[in-house]
mmCIF file of N, CA and C in Angstrom:
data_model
loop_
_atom_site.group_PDB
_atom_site.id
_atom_site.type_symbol
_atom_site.label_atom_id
_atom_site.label_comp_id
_atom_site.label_asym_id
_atom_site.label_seq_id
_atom_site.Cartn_x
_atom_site.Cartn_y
_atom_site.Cartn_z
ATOM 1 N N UNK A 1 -73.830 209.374 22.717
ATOM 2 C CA UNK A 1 -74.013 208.050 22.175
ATOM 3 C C UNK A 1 -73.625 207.043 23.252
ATOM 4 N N UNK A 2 -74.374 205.932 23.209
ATOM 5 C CA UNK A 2 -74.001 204.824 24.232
ATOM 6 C C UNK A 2 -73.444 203.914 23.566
ATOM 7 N N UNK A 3 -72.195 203.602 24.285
ATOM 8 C CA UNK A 3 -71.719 202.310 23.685
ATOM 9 C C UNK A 3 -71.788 200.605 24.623
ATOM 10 N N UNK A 4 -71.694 199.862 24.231
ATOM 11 C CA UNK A 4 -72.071 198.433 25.082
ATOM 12 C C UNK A 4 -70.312 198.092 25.610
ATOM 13 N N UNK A 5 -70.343 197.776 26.407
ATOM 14 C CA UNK A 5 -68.478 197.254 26.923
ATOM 15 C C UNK A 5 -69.232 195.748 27.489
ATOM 16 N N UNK A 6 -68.820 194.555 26.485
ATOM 17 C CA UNK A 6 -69.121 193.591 27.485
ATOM 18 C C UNK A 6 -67.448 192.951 27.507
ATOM 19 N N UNK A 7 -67.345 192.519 28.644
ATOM 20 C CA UNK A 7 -65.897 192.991 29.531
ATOM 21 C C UNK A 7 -65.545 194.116 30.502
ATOM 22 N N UNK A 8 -66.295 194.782 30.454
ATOM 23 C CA UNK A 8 -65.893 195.891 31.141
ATOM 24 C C UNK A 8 -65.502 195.930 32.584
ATOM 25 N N UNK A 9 -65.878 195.140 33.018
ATOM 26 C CA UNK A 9 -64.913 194.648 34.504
ATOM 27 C C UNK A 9 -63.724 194.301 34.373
ATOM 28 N N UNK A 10 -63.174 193.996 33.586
ATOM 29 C CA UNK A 10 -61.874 193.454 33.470
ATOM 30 C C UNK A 10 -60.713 194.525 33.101
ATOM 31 N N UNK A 11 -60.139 193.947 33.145
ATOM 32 C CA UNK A 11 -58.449 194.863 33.082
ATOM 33 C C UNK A 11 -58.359 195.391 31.742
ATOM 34 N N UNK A 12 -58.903 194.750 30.518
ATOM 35 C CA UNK A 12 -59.092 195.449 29.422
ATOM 36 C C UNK A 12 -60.021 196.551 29.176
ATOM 37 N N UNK A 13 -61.131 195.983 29.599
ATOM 38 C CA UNK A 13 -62.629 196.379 29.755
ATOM 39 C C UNK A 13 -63.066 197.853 30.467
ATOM 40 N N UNK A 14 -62.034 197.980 31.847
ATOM 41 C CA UNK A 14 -62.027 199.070 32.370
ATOM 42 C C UNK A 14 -61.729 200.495 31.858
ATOM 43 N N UNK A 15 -60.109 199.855 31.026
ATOM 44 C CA UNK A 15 -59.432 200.910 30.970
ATOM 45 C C UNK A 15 -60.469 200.892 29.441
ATOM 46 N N UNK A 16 -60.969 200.340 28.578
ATOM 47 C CA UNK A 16 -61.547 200.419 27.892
ATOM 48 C C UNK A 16 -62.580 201.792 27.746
ATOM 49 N N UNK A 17 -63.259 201.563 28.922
ATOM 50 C CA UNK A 17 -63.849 202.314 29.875
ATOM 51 C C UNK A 17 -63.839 203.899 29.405
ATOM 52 N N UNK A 18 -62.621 203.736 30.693
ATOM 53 C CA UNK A 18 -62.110 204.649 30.539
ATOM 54 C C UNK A 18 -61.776 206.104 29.588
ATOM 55 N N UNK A 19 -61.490 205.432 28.540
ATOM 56 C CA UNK A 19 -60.832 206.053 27.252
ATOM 57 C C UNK A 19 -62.528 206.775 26.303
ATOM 58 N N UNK A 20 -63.233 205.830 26.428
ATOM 59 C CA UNK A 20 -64.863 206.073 26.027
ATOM 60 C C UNK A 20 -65.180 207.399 26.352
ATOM 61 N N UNK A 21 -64.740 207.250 27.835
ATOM 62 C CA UNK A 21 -65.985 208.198 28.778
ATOM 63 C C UNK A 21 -64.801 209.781 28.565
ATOM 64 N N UNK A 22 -63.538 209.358 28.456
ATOM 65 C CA UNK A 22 -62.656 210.414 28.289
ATOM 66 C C UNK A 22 -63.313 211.091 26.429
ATOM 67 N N UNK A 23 -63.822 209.940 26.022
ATOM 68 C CA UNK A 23 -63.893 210.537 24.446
ATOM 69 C C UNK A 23 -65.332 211.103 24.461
ATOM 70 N N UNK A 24 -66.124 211.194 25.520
ATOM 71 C CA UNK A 24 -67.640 211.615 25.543
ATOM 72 C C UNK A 24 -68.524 211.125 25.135
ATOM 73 N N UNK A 25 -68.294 209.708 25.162
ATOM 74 C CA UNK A 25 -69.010 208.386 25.074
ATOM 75 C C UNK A 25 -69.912 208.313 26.836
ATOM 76 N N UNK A 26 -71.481 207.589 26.681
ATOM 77 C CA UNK A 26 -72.147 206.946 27.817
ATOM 78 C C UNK A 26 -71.273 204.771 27.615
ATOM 79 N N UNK A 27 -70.928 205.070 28.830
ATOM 80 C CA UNK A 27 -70.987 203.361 28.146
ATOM 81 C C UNK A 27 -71.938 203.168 29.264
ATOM 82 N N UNK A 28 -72.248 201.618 29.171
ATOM 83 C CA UNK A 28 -73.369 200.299 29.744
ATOM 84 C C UNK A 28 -72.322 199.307 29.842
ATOM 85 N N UNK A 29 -72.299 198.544 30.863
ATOM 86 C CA UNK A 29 -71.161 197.303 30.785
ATOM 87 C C UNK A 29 -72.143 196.220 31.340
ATOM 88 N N UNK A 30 -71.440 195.118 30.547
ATOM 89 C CA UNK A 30 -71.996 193.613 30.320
ATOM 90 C C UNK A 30 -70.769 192.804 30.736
ATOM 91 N N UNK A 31 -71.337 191.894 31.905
ATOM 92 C CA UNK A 31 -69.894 191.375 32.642
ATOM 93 C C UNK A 31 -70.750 190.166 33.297
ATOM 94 N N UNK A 32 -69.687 188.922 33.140
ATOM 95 C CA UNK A 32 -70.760 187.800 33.993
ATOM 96 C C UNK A 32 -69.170 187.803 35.561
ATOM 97 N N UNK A 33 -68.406 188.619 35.370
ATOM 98 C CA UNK A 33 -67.766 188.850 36.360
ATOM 99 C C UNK A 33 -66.639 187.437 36.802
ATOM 100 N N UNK A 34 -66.865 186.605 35.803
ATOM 101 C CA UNK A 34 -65.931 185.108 36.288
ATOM 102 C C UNK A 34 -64.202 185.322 36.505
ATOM 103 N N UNK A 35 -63.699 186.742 35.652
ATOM 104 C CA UNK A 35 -62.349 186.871 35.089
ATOM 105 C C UNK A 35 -62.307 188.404 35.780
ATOM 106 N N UNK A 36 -63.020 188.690 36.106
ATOM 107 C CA UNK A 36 -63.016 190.021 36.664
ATOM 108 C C UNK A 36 -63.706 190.606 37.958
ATOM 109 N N UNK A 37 -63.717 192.239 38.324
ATOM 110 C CA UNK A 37 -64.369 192.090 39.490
ATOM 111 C C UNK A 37 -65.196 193.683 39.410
ATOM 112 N N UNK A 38 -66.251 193.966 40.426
ATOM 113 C CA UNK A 38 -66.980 194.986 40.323
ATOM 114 C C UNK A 38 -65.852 196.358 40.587
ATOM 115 N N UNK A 39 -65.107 196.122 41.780
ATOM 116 C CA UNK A 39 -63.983 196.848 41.783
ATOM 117 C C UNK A 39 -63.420 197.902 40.972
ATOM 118 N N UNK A 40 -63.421 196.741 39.982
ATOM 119 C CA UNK A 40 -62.826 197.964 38.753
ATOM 120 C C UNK A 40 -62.983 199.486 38.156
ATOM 121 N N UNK A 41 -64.755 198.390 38.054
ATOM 122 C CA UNK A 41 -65.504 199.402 37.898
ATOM 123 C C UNK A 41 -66.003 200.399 38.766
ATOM 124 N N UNK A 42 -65.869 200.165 39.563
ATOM 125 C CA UNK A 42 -66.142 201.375 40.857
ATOM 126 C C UNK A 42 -65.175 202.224 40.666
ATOM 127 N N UNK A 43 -63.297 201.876 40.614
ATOM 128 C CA UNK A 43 -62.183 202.716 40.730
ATOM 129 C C UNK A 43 -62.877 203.462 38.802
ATOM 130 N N UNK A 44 -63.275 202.979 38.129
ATOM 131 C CA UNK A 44 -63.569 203.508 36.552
ATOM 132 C C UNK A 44 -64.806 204.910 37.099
ATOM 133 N N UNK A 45 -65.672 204.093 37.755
ATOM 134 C CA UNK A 45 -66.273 205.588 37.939
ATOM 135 C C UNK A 45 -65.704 206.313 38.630
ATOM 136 N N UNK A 46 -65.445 206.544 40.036
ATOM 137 C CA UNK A 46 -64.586 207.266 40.501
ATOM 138 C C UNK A 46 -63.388 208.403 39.531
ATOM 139 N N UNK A 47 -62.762 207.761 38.938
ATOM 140 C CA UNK A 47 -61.599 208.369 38.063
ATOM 141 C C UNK A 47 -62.109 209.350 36.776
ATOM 142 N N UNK A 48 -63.518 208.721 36.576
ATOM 143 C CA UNK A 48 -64.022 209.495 35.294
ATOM 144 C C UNK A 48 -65.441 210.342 35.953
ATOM 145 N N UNK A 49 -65.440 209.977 37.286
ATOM 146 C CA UNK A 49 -66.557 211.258 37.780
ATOM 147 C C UNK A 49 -67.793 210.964 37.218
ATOM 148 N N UNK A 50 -68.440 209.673 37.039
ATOM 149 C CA UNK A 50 -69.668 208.824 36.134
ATOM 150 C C UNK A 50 -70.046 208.529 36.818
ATOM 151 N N UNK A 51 -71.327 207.397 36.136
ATOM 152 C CA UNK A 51 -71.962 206.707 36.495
ATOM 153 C C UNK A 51 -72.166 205.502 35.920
ATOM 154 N N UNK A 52 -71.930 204.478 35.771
ATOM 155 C CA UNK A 52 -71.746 203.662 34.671
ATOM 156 C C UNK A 52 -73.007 202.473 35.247
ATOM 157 N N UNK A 53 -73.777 201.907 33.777
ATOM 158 C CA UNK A 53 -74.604 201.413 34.554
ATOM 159 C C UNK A 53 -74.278 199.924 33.836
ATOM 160 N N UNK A 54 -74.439 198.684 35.014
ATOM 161 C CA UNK A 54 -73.724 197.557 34.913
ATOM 162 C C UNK A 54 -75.005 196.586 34.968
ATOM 163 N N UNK A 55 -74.752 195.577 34.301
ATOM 164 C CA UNK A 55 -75.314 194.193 34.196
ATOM 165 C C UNK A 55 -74.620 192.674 34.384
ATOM 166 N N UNK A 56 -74.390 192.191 35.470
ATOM 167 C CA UNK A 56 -74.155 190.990 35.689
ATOM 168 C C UNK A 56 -75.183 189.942 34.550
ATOM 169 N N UNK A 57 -74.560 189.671 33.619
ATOM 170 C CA UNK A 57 -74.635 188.818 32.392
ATOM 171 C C UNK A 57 -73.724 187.948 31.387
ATOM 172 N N UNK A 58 -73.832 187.385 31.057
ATOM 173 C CA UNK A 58 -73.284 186.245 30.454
ATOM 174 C C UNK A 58 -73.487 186.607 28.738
ATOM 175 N N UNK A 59 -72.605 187.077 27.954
ATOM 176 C CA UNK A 59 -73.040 186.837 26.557
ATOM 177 C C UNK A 59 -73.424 185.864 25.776
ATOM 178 N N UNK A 60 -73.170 184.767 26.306
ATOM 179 C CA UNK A 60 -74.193 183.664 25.596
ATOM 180 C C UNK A 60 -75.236 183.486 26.103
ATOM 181 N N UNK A 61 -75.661 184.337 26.950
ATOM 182 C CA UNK A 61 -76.959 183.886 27.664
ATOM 183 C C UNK A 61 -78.102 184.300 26.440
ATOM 184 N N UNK A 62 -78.395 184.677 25.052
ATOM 185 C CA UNK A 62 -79.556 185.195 24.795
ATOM 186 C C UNK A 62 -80.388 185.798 25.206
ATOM 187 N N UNK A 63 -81.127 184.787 26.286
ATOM 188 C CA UNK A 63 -82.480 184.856 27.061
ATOM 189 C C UNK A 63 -82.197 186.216 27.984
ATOM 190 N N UNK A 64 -81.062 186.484 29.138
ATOM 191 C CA UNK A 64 -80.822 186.970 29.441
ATOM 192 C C UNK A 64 -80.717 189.115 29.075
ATOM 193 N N UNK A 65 -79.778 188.615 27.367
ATOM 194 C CA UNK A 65 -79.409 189.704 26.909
ATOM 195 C C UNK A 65 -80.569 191.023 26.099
ATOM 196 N N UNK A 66 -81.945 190.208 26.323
ATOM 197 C CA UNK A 66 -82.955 190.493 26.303
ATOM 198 C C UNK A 66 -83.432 191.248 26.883
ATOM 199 N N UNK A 67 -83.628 191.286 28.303
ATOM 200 C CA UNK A 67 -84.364 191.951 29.152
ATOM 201 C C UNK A 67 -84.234 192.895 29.572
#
């Protein structure tokens, strides 16, 4: 099952992450990156041996959350 992490760059978001992919969850992360950094998520795959696939986006964007 896939789950959506929007935050997932962030310090919550990561370890958020984390715990998913430990529970045999796919996540997708949604991040407009202002409070956070790609970083994270790189050390998140690394640690969980993934692939996590990321979107630089904005949740109020609508238009965006579309495509």
């Amino acid at each position: 099952m896939k789950i959506l992490v929007t935050g997932g760059a962030g310090y919550i978001g990561s370890h958020t992450c984390i715990e998913l992919i430990t529970a045999g969850y796919e996540v997708v992360v949604v991040d407009n990156l202002c409070n956070s950094s790609l970083e994270s998520l790189k050390r998140v795959a690394k640690l969980s041996n993934s692939r996590i696939p990321f979107h630089k986006v904005d949740i109020r964007d609508k238009g965006a959350l579309t495509q």
